[in-house]
GROMACS .gro file of C-alpha atoms in nm:
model
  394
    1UNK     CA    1 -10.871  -2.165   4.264
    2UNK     CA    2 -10.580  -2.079   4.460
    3UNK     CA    3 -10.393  -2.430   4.564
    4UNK     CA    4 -10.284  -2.518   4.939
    5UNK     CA    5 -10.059  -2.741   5.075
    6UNK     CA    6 -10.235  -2.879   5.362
    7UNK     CA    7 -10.047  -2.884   5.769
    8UNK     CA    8 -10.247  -3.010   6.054
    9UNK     CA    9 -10.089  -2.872   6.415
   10UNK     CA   10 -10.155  -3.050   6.743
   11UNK     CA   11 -10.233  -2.854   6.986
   12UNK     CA   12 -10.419  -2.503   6.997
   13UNK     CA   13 -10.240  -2.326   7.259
   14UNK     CA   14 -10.000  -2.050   7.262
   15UNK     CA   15  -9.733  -2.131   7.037
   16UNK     CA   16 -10.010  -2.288   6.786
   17UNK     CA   17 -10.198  -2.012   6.745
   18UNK     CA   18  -9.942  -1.769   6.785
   19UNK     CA   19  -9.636  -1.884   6.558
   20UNK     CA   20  -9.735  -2.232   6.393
   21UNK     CA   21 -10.046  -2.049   6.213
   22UNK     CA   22  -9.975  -1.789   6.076
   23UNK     CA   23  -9.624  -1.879   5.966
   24UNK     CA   24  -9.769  -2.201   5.733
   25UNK     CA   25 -10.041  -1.958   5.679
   26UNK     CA   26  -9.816  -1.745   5.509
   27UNK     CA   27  -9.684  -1.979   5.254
   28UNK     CA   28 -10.016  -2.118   5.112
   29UNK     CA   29 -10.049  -2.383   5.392
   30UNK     CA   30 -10.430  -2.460   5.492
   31UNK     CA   31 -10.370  -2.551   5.849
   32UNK     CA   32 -10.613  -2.777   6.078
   33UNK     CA   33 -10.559  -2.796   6.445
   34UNK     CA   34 -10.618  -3.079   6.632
   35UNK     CA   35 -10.716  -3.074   6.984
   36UNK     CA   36 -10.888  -3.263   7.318
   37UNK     CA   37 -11.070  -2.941   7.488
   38UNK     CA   38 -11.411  -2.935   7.371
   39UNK     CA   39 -11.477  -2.608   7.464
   40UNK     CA   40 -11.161  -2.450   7.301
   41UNK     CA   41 -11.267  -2.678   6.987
   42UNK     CA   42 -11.591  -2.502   6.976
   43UNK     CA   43 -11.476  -2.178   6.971
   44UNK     CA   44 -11.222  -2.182   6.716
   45UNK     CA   45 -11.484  -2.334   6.467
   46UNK     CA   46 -11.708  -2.091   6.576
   47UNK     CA   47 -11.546  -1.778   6.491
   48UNK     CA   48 -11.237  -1.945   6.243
   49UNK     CA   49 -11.099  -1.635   6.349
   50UNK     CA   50 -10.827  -1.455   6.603
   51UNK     CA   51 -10.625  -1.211   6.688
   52UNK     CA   52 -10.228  -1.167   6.772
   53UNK     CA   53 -10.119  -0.866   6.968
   54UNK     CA   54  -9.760  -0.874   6.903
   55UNK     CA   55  -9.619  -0.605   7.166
   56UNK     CA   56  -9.263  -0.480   7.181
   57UNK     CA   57  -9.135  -0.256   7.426
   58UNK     CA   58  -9.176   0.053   7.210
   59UNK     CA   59  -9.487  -0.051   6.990
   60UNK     CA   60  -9.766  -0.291   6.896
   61UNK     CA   61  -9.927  -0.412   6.630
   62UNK     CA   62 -10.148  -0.697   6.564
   63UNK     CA   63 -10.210  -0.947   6.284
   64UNK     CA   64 -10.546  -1.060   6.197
   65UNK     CA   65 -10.599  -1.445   6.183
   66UNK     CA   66 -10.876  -1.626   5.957
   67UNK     CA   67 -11.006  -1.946   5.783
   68UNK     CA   68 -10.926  -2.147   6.105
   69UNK     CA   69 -11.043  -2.483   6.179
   70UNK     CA   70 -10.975  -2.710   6.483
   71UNK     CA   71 -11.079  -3.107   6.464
   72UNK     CA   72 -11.103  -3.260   6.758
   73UNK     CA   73 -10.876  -3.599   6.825
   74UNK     CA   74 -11.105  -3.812   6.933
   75UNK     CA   75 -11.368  -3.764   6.648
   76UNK     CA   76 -11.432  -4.032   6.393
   77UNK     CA   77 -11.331  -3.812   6.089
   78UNK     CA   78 -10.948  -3.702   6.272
   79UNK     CA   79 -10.793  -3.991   6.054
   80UNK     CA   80 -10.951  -3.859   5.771
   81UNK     CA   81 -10.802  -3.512   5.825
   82UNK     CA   82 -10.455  -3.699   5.919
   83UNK     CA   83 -10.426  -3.875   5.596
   84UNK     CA   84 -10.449  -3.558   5.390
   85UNK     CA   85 -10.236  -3.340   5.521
   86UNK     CA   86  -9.854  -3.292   5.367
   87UNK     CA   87  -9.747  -3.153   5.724
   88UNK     CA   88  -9.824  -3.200   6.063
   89UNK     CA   89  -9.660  -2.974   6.343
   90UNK     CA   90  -9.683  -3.057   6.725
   91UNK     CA   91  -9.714  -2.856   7.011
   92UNK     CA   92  -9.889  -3.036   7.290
   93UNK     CA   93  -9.631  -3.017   7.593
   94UNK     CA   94  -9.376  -3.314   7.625
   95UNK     CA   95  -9.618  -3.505   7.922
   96UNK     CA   96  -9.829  -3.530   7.598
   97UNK     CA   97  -9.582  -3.657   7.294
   98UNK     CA   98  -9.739  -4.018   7.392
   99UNK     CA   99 -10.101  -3.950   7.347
  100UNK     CA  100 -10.030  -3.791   6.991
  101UNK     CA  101  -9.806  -4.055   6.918
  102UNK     CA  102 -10.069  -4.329   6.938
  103UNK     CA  103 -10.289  -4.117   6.633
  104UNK     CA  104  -9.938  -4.109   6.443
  105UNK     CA  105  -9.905  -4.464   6.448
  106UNK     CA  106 -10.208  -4.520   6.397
  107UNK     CA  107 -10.224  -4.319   6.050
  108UNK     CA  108  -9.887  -4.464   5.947
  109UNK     CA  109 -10.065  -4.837   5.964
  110UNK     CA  110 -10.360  -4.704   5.767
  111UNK     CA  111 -10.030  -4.534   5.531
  112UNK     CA  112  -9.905  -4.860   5.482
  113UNK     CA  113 -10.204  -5.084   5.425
  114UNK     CA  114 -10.282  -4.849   5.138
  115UNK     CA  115  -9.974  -4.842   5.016
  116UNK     CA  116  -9.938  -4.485   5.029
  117UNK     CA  117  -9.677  -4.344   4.880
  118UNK     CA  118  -9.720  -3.983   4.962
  119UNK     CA  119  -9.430  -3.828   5.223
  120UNK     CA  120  -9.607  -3.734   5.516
  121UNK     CA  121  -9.322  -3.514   5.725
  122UNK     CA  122  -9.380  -3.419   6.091
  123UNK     CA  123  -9.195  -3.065   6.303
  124UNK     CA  124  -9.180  -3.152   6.664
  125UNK     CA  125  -9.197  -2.762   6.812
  126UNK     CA  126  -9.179  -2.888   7.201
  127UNK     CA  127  -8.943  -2.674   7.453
  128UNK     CA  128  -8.719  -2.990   7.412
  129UNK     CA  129  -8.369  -3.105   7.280
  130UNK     CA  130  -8.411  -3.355   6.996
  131UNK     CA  131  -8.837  -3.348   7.042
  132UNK     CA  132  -8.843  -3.493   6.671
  133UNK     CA  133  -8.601  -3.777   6.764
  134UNK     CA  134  -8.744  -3.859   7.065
  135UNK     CA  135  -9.046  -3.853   6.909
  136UNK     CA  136  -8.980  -4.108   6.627
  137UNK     CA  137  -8.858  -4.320   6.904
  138UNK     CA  138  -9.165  -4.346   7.090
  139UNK     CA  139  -9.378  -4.393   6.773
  140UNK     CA  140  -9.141  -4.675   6.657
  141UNK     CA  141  -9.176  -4.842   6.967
  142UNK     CA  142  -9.542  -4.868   6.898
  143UNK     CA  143  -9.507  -4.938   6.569
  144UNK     CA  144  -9.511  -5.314   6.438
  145UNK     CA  145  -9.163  -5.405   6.302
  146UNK     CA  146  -9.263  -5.499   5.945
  147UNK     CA  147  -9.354  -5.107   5.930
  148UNK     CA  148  -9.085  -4.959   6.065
  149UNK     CA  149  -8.917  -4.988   5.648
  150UNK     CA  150  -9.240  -4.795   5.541
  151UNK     CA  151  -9.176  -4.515   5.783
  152UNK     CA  152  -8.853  -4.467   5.749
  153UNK     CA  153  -8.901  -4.434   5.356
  154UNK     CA  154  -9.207  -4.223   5.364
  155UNK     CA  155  -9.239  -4.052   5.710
  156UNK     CA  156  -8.998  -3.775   5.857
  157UNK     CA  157  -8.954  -3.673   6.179
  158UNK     CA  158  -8.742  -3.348   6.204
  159UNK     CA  159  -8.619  -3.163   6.512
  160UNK     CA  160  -8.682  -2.830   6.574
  161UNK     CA  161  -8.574  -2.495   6.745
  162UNK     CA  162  -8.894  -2.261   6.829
  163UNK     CA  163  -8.846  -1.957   7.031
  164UNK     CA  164  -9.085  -1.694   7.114
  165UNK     CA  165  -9.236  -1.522   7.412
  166UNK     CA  166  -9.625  -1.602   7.502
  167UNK     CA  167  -9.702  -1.549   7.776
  168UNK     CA  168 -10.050  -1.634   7.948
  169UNK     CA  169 -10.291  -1.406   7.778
  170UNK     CA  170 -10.594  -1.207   7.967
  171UNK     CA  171 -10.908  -1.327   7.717
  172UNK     CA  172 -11.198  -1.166   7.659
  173UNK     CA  173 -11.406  -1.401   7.844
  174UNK     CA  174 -11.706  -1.288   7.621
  175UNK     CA  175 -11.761  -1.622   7.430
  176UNK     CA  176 -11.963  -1.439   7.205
  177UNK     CA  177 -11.698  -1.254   7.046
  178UNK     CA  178 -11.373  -1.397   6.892
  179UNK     CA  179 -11.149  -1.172   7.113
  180UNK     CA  180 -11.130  -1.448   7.358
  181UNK     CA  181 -10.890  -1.645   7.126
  182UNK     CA  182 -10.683  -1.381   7.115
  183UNK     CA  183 -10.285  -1.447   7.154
  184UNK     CA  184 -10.052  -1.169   7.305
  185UNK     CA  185  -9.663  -1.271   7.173
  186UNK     CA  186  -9.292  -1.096   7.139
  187UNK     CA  187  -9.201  -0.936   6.791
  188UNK     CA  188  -8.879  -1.136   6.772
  189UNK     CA  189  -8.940  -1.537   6.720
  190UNK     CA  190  -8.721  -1.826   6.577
  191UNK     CA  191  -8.826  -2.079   6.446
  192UNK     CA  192  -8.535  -2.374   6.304
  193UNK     CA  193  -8.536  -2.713   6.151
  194UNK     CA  194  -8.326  -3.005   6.098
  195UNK     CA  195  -8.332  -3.027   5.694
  196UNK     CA  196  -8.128  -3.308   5.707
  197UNK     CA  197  -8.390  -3.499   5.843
  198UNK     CA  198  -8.678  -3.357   5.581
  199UNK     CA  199  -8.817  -3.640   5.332
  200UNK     CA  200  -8.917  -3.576   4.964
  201UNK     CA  201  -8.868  -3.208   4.774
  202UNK     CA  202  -8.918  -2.934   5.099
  203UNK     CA  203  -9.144  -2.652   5.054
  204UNK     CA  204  -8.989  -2.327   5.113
  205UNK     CA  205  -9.220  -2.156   5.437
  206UNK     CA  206  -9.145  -1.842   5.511
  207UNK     CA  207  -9.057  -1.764   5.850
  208UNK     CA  208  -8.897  -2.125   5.893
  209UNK     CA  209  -8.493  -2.128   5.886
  210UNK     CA  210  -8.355  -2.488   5.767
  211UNK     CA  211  -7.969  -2.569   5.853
  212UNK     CA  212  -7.762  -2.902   5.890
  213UNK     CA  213  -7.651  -2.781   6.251
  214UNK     CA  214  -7.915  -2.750   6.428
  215UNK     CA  215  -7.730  -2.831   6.742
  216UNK     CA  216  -7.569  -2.501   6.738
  217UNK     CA  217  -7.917  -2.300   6.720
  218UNK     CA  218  -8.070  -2.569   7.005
  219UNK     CA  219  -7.806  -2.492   7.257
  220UNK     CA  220  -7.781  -2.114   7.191
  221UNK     CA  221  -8.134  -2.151   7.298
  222UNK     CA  222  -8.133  -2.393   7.563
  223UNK     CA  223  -7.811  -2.204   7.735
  224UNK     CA  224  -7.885  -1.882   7.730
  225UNK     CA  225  -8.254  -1.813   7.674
  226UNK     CA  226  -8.403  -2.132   7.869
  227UNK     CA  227  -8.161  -2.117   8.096
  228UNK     CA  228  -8.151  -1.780   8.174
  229UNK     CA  229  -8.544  -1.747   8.169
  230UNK     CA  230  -8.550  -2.018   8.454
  231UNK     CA  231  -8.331  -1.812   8.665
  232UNK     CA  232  -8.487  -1.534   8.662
  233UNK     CA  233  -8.774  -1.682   8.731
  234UNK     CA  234  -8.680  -1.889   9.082
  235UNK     CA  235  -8.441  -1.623   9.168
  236UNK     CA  236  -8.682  -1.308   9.080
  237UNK     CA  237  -8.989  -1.535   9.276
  238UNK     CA  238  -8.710  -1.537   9.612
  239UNK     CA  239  -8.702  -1.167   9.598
  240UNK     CA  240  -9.123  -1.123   9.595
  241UNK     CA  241  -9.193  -1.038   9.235
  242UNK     CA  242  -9.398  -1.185   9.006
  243UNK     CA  243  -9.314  -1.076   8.663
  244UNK     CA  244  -9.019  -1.103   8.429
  245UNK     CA  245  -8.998  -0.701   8.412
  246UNK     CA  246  -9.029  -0.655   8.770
  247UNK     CA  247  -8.772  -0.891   8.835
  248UNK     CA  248  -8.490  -0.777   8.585
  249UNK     CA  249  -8.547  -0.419   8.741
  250UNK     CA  250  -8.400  -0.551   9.006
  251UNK     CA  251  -8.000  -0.493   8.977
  252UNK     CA  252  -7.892  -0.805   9.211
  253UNK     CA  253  -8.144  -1.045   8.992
  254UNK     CA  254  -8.020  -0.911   8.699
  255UNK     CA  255  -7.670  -0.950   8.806
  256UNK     CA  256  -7.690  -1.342   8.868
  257UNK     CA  257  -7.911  -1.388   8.569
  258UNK     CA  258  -7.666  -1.163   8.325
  259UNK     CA  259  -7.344  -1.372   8.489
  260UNK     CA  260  -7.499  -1.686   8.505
  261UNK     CA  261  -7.567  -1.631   8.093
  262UNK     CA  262  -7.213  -1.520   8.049
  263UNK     CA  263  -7.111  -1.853   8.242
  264UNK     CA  264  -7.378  -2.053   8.002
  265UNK     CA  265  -7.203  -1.893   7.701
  266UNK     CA  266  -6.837  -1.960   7.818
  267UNK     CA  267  -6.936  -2.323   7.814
  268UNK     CA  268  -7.088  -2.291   7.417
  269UNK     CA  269  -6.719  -2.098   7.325
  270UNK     CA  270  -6.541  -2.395   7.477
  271UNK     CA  271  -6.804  -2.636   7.310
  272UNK     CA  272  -6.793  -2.524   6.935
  273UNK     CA  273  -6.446  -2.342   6.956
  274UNK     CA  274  -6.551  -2.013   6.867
  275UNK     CA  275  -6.645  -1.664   6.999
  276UNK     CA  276  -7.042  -1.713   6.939
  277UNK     CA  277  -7.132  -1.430   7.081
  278UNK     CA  278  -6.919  -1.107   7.008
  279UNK     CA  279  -6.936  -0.792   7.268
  280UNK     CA  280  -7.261  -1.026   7.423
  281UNK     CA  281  -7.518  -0.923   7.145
  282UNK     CA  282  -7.691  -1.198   7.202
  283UNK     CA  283  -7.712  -1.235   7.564
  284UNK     CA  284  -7.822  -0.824   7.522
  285UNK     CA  285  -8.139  -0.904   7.268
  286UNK     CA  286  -8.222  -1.157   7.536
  287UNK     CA  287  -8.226  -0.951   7.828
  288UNK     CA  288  -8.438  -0.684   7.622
  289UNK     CA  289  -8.733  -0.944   7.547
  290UNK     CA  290  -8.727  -0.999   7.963
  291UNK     CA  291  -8.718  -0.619   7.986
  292UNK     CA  292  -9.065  -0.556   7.774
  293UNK     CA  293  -9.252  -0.361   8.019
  294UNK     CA  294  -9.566  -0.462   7.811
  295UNK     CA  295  -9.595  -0.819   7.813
  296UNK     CA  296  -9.709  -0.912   8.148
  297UNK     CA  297  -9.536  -1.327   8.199
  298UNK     CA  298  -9.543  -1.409   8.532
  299UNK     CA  299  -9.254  -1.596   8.688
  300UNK     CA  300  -9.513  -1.884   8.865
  301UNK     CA  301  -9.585  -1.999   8.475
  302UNK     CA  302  -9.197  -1.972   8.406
  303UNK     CA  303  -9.099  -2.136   8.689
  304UNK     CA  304  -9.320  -2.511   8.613
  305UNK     CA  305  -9.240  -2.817   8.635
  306UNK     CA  306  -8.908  -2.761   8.825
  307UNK     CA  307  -8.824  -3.108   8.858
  308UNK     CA  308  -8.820  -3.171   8.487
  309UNK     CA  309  -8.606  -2.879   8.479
  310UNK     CA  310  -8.388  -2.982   8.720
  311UNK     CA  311  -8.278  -3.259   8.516
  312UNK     CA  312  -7.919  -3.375   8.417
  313UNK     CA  313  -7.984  -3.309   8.078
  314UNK     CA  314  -8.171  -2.980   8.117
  315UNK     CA  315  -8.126  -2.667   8.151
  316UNK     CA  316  -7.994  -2.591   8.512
  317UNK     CA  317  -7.792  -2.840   8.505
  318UNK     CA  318  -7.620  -2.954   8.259
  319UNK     CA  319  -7.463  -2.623   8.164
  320UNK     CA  320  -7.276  -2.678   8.545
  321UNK     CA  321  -7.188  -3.023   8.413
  322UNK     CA  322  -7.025  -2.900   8.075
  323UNK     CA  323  -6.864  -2.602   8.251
  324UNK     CA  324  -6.677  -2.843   8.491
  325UNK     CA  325  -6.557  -3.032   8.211
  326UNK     CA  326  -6.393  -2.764   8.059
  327UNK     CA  327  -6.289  -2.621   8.419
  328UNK     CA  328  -6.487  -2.286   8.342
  329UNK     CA  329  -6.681  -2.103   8.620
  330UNK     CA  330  -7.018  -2.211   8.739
  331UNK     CA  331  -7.044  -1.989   9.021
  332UNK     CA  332  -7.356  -1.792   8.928
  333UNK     CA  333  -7.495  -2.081   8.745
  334UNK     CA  334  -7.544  -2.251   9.078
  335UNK     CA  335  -7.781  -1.991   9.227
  336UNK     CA  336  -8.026  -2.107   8.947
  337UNK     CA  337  -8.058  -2.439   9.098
  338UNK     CA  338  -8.067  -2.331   9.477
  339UNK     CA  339  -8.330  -2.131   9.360
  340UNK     CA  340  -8.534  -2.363   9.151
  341UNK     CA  341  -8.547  -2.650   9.488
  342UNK     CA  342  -8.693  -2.316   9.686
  343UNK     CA  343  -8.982  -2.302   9.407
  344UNK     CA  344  -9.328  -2.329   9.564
  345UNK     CA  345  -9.646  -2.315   9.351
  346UNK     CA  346  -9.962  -2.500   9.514
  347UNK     CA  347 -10.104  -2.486   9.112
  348UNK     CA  348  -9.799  -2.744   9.027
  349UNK     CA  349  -9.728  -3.099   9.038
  350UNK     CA  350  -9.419  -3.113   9.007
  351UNK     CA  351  -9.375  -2.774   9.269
  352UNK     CA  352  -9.570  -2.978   9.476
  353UNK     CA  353  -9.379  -3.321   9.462
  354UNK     CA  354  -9.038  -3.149   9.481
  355UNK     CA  355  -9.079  -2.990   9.805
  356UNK     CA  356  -9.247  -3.319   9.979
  357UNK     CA  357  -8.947  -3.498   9.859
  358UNK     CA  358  -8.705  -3.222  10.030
  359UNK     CA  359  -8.904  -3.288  10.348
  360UNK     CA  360  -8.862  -3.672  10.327
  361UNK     CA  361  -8.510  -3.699  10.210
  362UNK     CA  362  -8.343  -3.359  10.205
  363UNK     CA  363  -8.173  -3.151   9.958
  364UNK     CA  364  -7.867  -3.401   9.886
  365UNK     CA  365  -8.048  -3.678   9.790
  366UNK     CA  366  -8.285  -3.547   9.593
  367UNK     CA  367  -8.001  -3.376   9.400
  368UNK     CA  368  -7.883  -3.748   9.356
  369UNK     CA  369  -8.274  -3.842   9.284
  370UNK     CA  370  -8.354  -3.613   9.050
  371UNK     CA  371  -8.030  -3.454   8.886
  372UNK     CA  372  -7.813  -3.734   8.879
  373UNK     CA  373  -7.557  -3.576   9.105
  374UNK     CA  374  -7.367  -3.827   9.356
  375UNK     CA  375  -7.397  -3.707   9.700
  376UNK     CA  376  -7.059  -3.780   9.766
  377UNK     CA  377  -6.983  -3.503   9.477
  378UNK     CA  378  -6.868  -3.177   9.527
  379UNK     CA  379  -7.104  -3.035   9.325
  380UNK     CA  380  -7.361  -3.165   9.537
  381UNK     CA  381  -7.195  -3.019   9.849
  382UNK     CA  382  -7.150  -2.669   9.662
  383UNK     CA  383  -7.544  -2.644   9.584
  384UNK     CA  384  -7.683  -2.771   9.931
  385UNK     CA  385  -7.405  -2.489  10.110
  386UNK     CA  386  -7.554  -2.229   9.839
  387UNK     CA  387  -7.921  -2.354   9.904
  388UNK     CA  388  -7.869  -2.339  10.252
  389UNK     CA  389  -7.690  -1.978  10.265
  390UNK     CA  390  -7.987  -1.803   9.992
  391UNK     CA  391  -8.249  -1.980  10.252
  392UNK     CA  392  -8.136  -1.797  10.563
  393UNK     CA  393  -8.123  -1.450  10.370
  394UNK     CA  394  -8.440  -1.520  10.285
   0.00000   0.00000   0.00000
């Protein structure tokens, strides 16, 4: 009988079904996901079968999916499960870290009452800086102080760097056949993990790239990709499209995105004192995943949650902040946020909330409200003159 390590992955979604499982599949790993939606619980255990369609811009393939299972949370038997498992992988969205957290902590008291000595290490894969740090944080707030030795010793939490393109698939809504858990994804992904952070002997998994600086892979990301994705997203939706590729067609979108990159990149130079990215190979690969004229990702999903993302520490902003402190160019970077406090999407919270605040208190102080940015600063002045200018060319 063939042995498994066994992983257990919160969160079905997207990036669980379309990287987590099949890259622990491929190393032996007997993977469990864990999930609230009833319906979505059902199927998977159904079928224990999907789908991906992984489409480039020249061809497509796909890659069959099987012996899936999906436990649901809330059950009486999820502990069970939990207590098994070797690995456990989240992907829930950040609003969520808290929920999962309580299970975690949870598990780790049942751990310790046992006196179980088995390493139990845990790969945060949110679209977050530090989402393994942060997450230990929040469980060790929880977390009664006489444990907090135990799960240092015997739990890990390790920071991650996931990237890859899913965007919201059509399904098959025949519930009768397994095609509606299909996943449609990018050929290229990344996937990159703290291994200082790892506890006991690590498991090679194919697909997964460990490194000691992760900080270097997290703001290659986070600068160029994330930033450059939100962009084009608030700056393409100005212009009346509603797709990446319809967007980047465009050659004064492309323009600010493309700059506003190079800006984003200037910063990273100054930051690890180095050319990172020679003749702009990098930014290039980028701009040909938002060219694939066959993945359909629609700039309203991009664009969510704009007030998270307008953040000091995130990804319209802070590159602005770190290119003032090394007196680089932020010119094109700006247009990014102008953009994103134009962003209107009646499906969003956050969309929603941003533009009643803009009503109520105007664009300076919610810069200072939401982005940390004085209103006596004169970045503040330069983004409510660019917001301003982009709104009567509109």
């Amino acid at each position: 009988m063939r042995f498994f390590m066994k992983a257990l992955h919160f969160g079905s979604g997207n990036i669980g079904r379309g990287l987590v499982v099949p890259i622990l599949q491929k190393s032996d790993y007997e993977v469990y996901l864990a999930d609230v939606d009833t319906n979505l619980i059902q199927l998977i255990n159904k079928f224990n079968k999907y789908r991906i369609n992984i489409i480039g811009n020249k061809n497509r393939y796909f890659q069959d999916i099987f012996n899936v299972k999906c436990i649901d949370v809330n059950s009486h038997y999820f502990s069970d499960y939990l207590f098994c498992v070797d690995l456990v992988t989240i992907s829930v969205g950040v609003n969520n870290l808290y929920t999962v957290a309580i299970k975690i902590v949870n598990n780790i008291i049942i751990r310790f009452k046992k006196n179980h000595k088995k390493v139990l290490n845990i790969i945060v894969c949110e679209n977050i800086v530090l989402g393994g740090t942060k997450f230990k944080k929040i469980v060790l707030k929880m977390l009664p102080l006489h444990i907090h030795q135990y799960c240092h010793n015997y739990i890990g939490f390790i920071d991650s760097c996931v990237d890859r393109i899913i965007p919201l698939t059509n399904h098959n809504n025949d519930y009768n056949h397994p095609s509606c858990l299909d996943v449609s994804v990018e050929p290229f992904y990344e996937w990159v993990i703290d291994q200082k952070q790892y506890k006991g002997c690590y498991k090679h998994i194919v697909g997964i790239v460990k490194t000691k600086n992760l900080s270097f892979f997290l703001d290659r990301k986070f600068f160029i990709l994330n930033t450059g994705h939100a962009i084009l997203a608030y700056f393409g939706l100005l212009h009346g499209y509603e797709t990446t590729y319809q967007a980047i067609n465009d050659m004064n979108v492309k323009n600010i995105v493309q700059q506003s990159m190079k800006e984003s990149m200037n910063v990273l130079n100054s930051k690890y004192n180095q050319i990172i990215d020679k003749n702009d190979i990098y930014i290039s690969s980028v701009f040909d995943r938002f060219n694939n004229k066959n993945i359909t990702d629609y700039l309203l999903r991009i664009g969510r949650n704009p007030i998270n993302k307008l953040k000091k520490q995130d990804r319209l902003i802070k590159p602005i902040i770190q290119a003032i402190q090394f007196n680089l160019s932020y010119k094109y970077l700006l247009y990014g946020v102008a953009s994103a406090l134009m962003y209107k999407n009646i499906h969003d919270n956050e969309a929603i909330k941003l533009q009643n605040l803009i009503k109520e208190y105007g664009i300076s102080l919610v810069l200072y409200k939401v982005s940390e940015i004085d209103v006596h600063h004169y970045l503040n002045n330069e983004i409510v003159y660019l917001y301003n200018k982009i709104k009567k060319n509109i």
